[in-house]
CSV table of C-alpha atoms in Angstrom, one decimal:
chain,number,residue,atom,x,y,z
A,1,UNK,CA,-40.0,114.1,-7.4
A,2,UNK,CA,-39.3,110.4,-7.7
A,3,UNK,CA,-35.6,109.5,-8.0
A,4,UNK,CA,-34.2,106.8,-10.3
A,5,UNK,CA,-30.9,105.1,-9.8
A,6,UNK,CA,-28.6,103.7,-12.5
A,7,UNK,CA,-29.3,100.2,-11.3
A,8,UNK,CA,-33.1,100.6,-11.5
A,9,UNK,CA,-32.9,102.1,-14.9
A,10,UNK,CA,-30.9,99.2,-16.2
A,11,UNK,CA,-33.3,96.7,-14.7
A,12,UNK,CA,-36.2,98.3,-16.4
A,13,UNK,CA,-34.6,98.3,-19.8
A,14,UNK,CA,-33.2,94.8,-19.4
A,15,UNK,CA,-36.6,93.5,-18.7
A,16,UNK,CA,-37.9,94.5,-22.1
A,17,UNK,CA,-34.9,93.0,-23.8
A,18,UNK,CA,-35.1,89.7,-22.0
A,19,UNK,CA,-38.8,89.2,-23.1
A,20,UNK,CA,-38.1,89.8,-26.8
A,21,UNK,CA,-37.3,86.2,-27.9
A,22,UNK,CA,-40.3,84.8,-26.1
A,23,UNK,CA,-42.7,87.4,-27.5
A,24,UNK,CA,-41.2,87.0,-31.0
A,25,UNK,CA,-41.7,83.2,-30.9
A,26,UNK,CA,-45.4,83.7,-30.1
A,27,UNK,CA,-46.0,85.9,-33.2
A,28,UNK,CA,-47.6,89.3,-33.9
A,29,UNK,CA,-51.1,88.3,-33.0
A,30,UNK,CA,-50.2,87.2,-29.5
A,31,UNK,CA,-51.6,89.4,-26.7
A,32,UNK,CA,-48.2,89.0,-25.1
A,33,UNK,CA,-46.8,91.3,-27.8
A,34,UNK,CA,-49.3,94.1,-26.9
A,35,UNK,CA,-48.5,93.7,-23.2
A,36,UNK,CA,-44.7,93.7,-23.9
A,37,UNK,CA,-45.1,96.8,-26.1
A,38,UNK,CA,-47.0,98.8,-23.5
A,39,UNK,CA,-44.8,97.7,-20.6
A,40,UNK,CA,-41.6,98.6,-22.5
A,41,UNK,CA,-43.0,101.9,-23.5
A,42,UNK,CA,-43.8,102.7,-19.9
A,43,UNK,CA,-40.3,101.7,-18.7
A,44,UNK,CA,-38.7,103.9,-21.3
A,45,UNK,CA,-40.9,106.8,-20.3
A,46,UNK,CA,-39.9,106.2,-16.6
A,47,UNK,CA,-36.2,106.1,-17.4
A,48,UNK,CA,-35.8,108.9,-20.0
A,49,UNK,CA,-39.0,110.9,-19.9
A,50,UNK,CA,-42.4,110.9,-21.7
A,51,UNK,CA,-41.1,113.4,-24.3
A,52,UNK,CA,-37.7,111.9,-24.8
A,53,UNK,CA,-36.0,111.0,-28.1
A,54,UNK,CA,-35.6,107.5,-26.7
A,55,UNK,CA,-39.4,107.0,-26.5
A,56,UNK,CA,-39.9,108.5,-29.9
A,57,UNK,CA,-37.3,106.2,-31.4
A,58,UNK,CA,-39.0,103.2,-29.8
A,59,UNK,CA,-42.5,104.3,-31.0
A,60,UNK,CA,-41.3,104.7,-34.6
A,61,UNK,CA,-40.4,101.0,-34.9
A,62,UNK,CA,-42.7,99.2,-37.4
A,63,UNK,CA,-43.8,95.6,-36.8
A,64,UNK,CA,-45.8,95.3,-40.0
A,65,UNK,CA,-45.4,95.7,-43.7
A,66,UNK,CA,-45.6,99.3,-45.1
A,67,UNK,CA,-47.5,98.1,-48.1
A,68,UNK,CA,-49.2,94.8,-49.1
A,69,UNK,CA,-52.0,93.4,-51.3
A,70,UNK,CA,-54.5,90.6,-50.9
A,71,UNK,CA,-52.0,88.0,-52.1
A,72,UNK,CA,-49.3,88.9,-49.7
A,73,UNK,CA,-48.4,85.7,-47.8
A,74,UNK,CA,-48.8,85.6,-44.0
A,75,UNK,CA,-45.1,84.7,-43.8
A,76,UNK,CA,-44.3,88.2,-45.1
A,77,UNK,CA,-46.2,89.8,-42.2
A,78,UNK,CA,-44.4,87.5,-39.7
A,79,UNK,CA,-41.0,88.4,-41.2
A,80,UNK,CA,-41.8,92.1,-40.8
A,81,UNK,CA,-42.9,91.4,-37.2
A,82,UNK,CA,-39.6,89.7,-36.4
A,83,UNK,CA,-37.6,92.5,-38.0
A,84,UNK,CA,-39.5,95.0,-35.9
A,85,UNK,CA,-38.7,93.0,-32.7
A,86,UNK,CA,-35.0,92.9,-33.6
A,87,UNK,CA,-35.0,96.6,-34.2
A,88,UNK,CA,-36.5,97.0,-30.8
A,89,UNK,CA,-33.8,94.9,-29.3
A,90,UNK,CA,-31.1,97.0,-30.9
A,91,UNK,CA,-32.6,100.2,-29.7
A,92,UNK,CA,-33.1,99.0,-26.2
A,93,UNK,CA,-29.5,97.7,-26.1
A,94,UNK,CA,-28.3,101.1,-27.2
A,95,UNK,CA,-30.3,102.7,-24.3
A,96,UNK,CA,-28.7,100.2,-21.9
A,97,UNK,CA,-25.2,101.2,-23.2
A,98,UNK,CA,-26.1,104.9,-22.8
A,99,UNK,CA,-27.0,104.4,-19.2
A,100,UNK,CA,-24.0,102.2,-18.4
A,101,UNK,CA,-21.6,104.7,-20.0
A,102,UNK,CA,-23.0,108.1,-19.1
A,103,UNK,CA,-25.0,107.8,-15.9
A,104,UNK,CA,-23.3,108.0,-12.6
A,105,UNK,CA,-24.2,105.8,-9.6
A,106,UNK,CA,-26.0,108.5,-7.8
A,107,UNK,CA,-29.7,109.0,-7.9
A,108,UNK,CA,-30.9,110.7,-11.0
A,109,UNK,CA,-33.7,113.1,-10.8
A,110,UNK,CA,-33.8,114.9,-14.1
A,111,UNK,CA,-36.2,113.9,-16.9
A,112,UNK,CA,-38.7,112.2,-14.5
A,113,UNK,CA,-41.3,114.9,-14.8
A,114,UNK,CA,-43.3,112.5,-17.0
A,115,UNK,CA,-44.5,110.7,-13.8
A,116,UNK,CA,-46.6,113.7,-12.9
A,117,UNK,CA,-49.8,114.4,-14.9
A,118,UNK,CA,-49.1,116.7,-17.8
A,119,UNK,CA,-51.2,118.7,-20.2
A,120,UNK,CA,-50.9,117.7,-23.8
A,121,UNK,CA,-49.2,120.2,-26.1
A,122,UNK,CA,-52.5,120.5,-27.9
A,123,UNK,CA,-55.1,122.0,-25.6
A,124,UNK,CA,-58.0,120.5,-27.5
A,125,UNK,CA,-58.6,116.9,-28.3
A,126,UNK,CA,-60.4,117.6,-31.6
A,127,UNK,CA,-59.3,115.5,-34.6
A,128,UNK,CA,-60.8,116.4,-38.0
A,129,UNK,CA,-61.6,113.3,-40.0
A,130,UNK,CA,-61.4,113.8,-43.7
A,131,UNK,CA,-63.4,111.0,-45.5
A,132,UNK,CA,-65.0,109.9,-48.7
A,133,UNK,CA,-67.8,107.4,-49.3
A,134,UNK,CA,-66.4,104.6,-47.2
A,135,UNK,CA,-68.7,104.9,-44.2
A,136,UNK,CA,-67.4,101.7,-42.6
A,137,UNK,CA,-63.8,103.1,-42.3
A,138,UNK,CA,-65.0,106.5,-41.3
A,139,UNK,CA,-67.0,105.0,-38.4
A,140,UNK,CA,-64.1,102.7,-37.4
A,141,UNK,CA,-61.6,105.6,-37.3
A,142,UNK,CA,-64.1,107.8,-35.4
A,143,UNK,CA,-64.8,105.0,-32.8
A,144,UNK,CA,-61.1,104.4,-32.4
A,145,UNK,CA,-60.4,108.1,-31.7
A,146,UNK,CA,-63.2,108.2,-29.2
A,147,UNK,CA,-61.8,105.0,-27.6
A,148,UNK,CA,-58.5,106.7,-26.9
A,149,UNK,CA,-60.4,109.7,-25.5
A,150,UNK,CA,-60.0,112.1,-28.5
A,151,UNK,CA,-62.9,113.9,-30.2
A,152,UNK,CA,-63.4,113.1,-33.9
A,153,UNK,CA,-64.9,116.0,-35.9
A,154,UNK,CA,-66.9,114.7,-38.9
A,155,UNK,CA,-68.2,117.6,-41.0
A,156,UNK,CA,-71.6,116.3,-42.1
A,157,UNK,CA,-72.4,115.6,-38.4
A,158,UNK,CA,-72.0,119.2,-37.5
A,159,UNK,CA,-75.0,121.7,-37.7
A,160,UNK,CA,-75.3,123.6,-41.0
A,161,UNK,CA,-76.6,126.9,-39.4
A,162,UNK,CA,-77.4,128.3,-42.8
A,163,UNK,CA,-73.8,128.2,-44.0
A,164,UNK,CA,-72.4,127.0,-47.4
A,165,UNK,CA,-70.2,123.9,-47.3
A,166,UNK,CA,-67.0,125.8,-47.5
A,167,UNK,CA,-68.1,128.2,-44.7
A,168,UNK,CA,-69.1,125.2,-42.5
A,169,UNK,CA,-65.7,123.5,-43.3
A,170,UNK,CA,-63.7,126.6,-42.3
A,171,UNK,CA,-65.7,126.9,-39.1
A,172,UNK,CA,-64.7,123.4,-38.0
A,173,UNK,CA,-61.2,123.3,-39.5
A,174,UNK,CA,-59.6,124.9,-36.4
A,175,UNK,CA,-58.6,121.5,-35.0
A,176,UNK,CA,-54.9,120.9,-34.2
A,177,UNK,CA,-54.8,117.7,-36.1
A,178,UNK,CA,-56.4,116.0,-39.1
A,179,UNK,CA,-56.7,112.4,-40.4
A,180,UNK,CA,-57.4,111.8,-44.1
A,181,UNK,CA,-58.9,108.5,-45.3
A,182,UNK,CA,-57.8,107.7,-48.9
A,183,UNK,CA,-60.3,105.1,-50.1
A,184,UNK,CA,-61.1,104.0,-53.7
A,185,UNK,CA,-64.3,106.1,-54.2
A,186,UNK,CA,-63.5,107.5,-57.7
A,187,UNK,CA,-61.6,106.4,-60.8
A,188,UNK,CA,-59.4,108.7,-62.8
A,189,UNK,CA,-56.2,109.2,-64.9
A,190,UNK,CA,-54.4,111.3,-67.4
A,191,UNK,CA,-56.3,112.5,-70.4
A,192,UNK,CA,-53.4,111.4,-72.5
A,193,UNK,CA,-53.8,107.8,-71.3
A,194,UNK,CA,-57.5,107.3,-70.8
A,195,UNK,CA,-57.0,103.5,-70.7
A,196,UNK,CA,-54.9,103.8,-67.6
A,197,UNK,CA,-57.4,104.6,-64.9
A,198,UNK,CA,-56.7,104.2,-61.2
A,199,UNK,CA,-58.8,104.2,-58.1
A,200,UNK,CA,-58.8,107.6,-56.4
A,201,UNK,CA,-60.1,109.2,-53.3
A,202,UNK,CA,-62.9,111.7,-53.6
A,203,UNK,CA,-61.9,115.2,-54.6
A,204,UNK,CA,-63.0,116.7,-51.3
A,205,UNK,CA,-60.5,114.3,-49.5
A,206,UNK,CA,-57.6,115.5,-51.7
A,207,UNK,CA,-58.6,119.2,-51.3
A,208,UNK,CA,-59.0,119.0,-47.5
A,209,UNK,CA,-55.8,117.0,-47.1
A,210,UNK,CA,-53.9,119.7,-48.9
A,211,UNK,CA,-55.7,122.4,-46.9
A,212,UNK,CA,-54.7,120.9,-43.6
A,213,UNK,CA,-51.1,120.3,-44.6
A,214,UNK,CA,-50.8,124.0,-45.5
A,215,UNK,CA,-52.6,125.1,-42.3
A,216,UNK,CA,-51.2,122.7,-39.7
A,217,UNK,CA,-48.0,121.4,-41.3
A,218,UNK,CA,-47.2,117.9,-42.3
A,219,UNK,CA,-46.5,116.7,-38.8
A,220,UNK,CA,-50.1,117.3,-37.8
A,221,UNK,CA,-51.8,115.5,-40.7
A,222,UNK,CA,-51.9,111.7,-41.2
A,223,UNK,CA,-53.2,109.8,-44.2
A,224,UNK,CA,-54.6,106.3,-43.9
A,225,UNK,CA,-54.9,104.6,-47.3
A,226,UNK,CA,-56.3,101.5,-48.8
A,227,UNK,CA,-54.0,99.5,-51.1
A,228,UNK,CA,-54.2,100.5,-54.7
A,229,UNK,CA,-55.5,104.0,-54.3
A,230,UNK,CA,-53.6,106.7,-56.2
A,231,UNK,CA,-51.8,109.0,-53.8
A,232,UNK,CA,-51.0,112.7,-54.4
A,233,UNK,CA,-47.8,112.9,-56.4
A,234,UNK,CA,-46.5,116.0,-54.6
A,235,UNK,CA,-46.7,114.2,-51.3
A,236,UNK,CA,-44.9,111.0,-52.4
A,237,UNK,CA,-42.1,110.0,-50.1
A,238,UNK,CA,-43.9,110.8,-47.0
A,239,UNK,CA,-45.1,107.8,-44.9
A,240,UNK,CA,-48.8,106.9,-45.2
A,241,UNK,CA,-50.5,104.5,-42.9
A,242,UNK,CA,-51.8,101.4,-44.8
A,243,UNK,CA,-55.0,99.7,-43.9
A,244,UNK,CA,-54.3,96.1,-42.8
A,245,UNK,CA,-56.5,93.2,-41.7
A,246,UNK,CA,-54.8,93.0,-38.3
A,247,UNK,CA,-55.6,96.6,-37.3
A,248,UNK,CA,-51.9,97.7,-37.0
A,249,UNK,CA,-53.0,101.1,-38.4
A,250,UNK,CA,-54.3,101.9,-35.0
A,251,UNK,CA,-50.9,101.6,-33.4
A,252,UNK,CA,-49.3,103.6,-36.1
A,253,UNK,CA,-51.9,106.3,-35.8
A,254,UNK,CA,-51.3,106.4,-32.0
A,255,UNK,CA,-47.6,106.9,-32.6
A,256,UNK,CA,-48.2,109.8,-34.9
A,257,UNK,CA,-50.7,111.4,-32.5
A,258,UNK,CA,-48.2,111.1,-29.6
A,259,UNK,CA,-45.5,112.5,-31.7
A,260,UNK,CA,-47.7,115.5,-32.4
A,261,UNK,CA,-48.1,116.1,-28.6
A,262,UNK,CA,-51.3,114.3,-27.8
A,263,UNK,CA,-51.3,112.4,-24.5
A,264,UNK,CA,-52.7,109.0,-25.5
A,265,UNK,CA,-52.8,105.9,-23.3
A,266,UNK,CA,-51.6,103.1,-25.6
A,267,UNK,CA,-53.4,100.6,-23.5
A,268,UNK,CA,-56.7,102.0,-24.7
A,269,UNK,CA,-55.7,101.2,-28.3
A,270,UNK,CA,-55.7,97.5,-27.6
């Protein structure tokens, strides 16, 4: 088993901190940010372990807006990026302080099991993709899942074998994870206010979304939504992943998948 000294641990964490100002100055679209993010993620894994709270805290940092519209100025995205980088600095500094105060000078061997190949908590790589009429987004999500070496399951692409739709759905709904795509395919509203119609996802998307939440639990279902689409009221308050022109939804989805136990190489998401 590899051994890690206090000195080496501090050097790895300090490296990520020292690069923050330079990366922040170049902006969120710079390839330097993607490299910094991956390098820092690897260093944290090396110091604390692949399944550590430290890595989870780092992966939860957002570098983009949680919600926006077509008139949102680019400066708002840059402000969100800078706030994310400062959050990363604070978390890394807290990790440095932890090592300084609680590690001894001797070689540390615990929590380094992540350096050896490990099996994902989920034995299958199948991800059920719940979608409506937006074929472009469905294909983009499916291609991305394939790129990070997961297996997207799209219901209409599976053989019918003489089954009804619900029988076919149940046969393929044994996946450990589901991604729902909320796109503005329908329009609806309260019968008491027929003038207040809003864009909605297809009914099958809402149904399947609820089905998987009940079957797999909220931690194993992610919703990606397009701005303006009405979201299920019973599920408000839970974080949805917004679509954005810069493709940040991919990084957010990777974070959720890793949190659910999938072994995903962040570099393949670039």
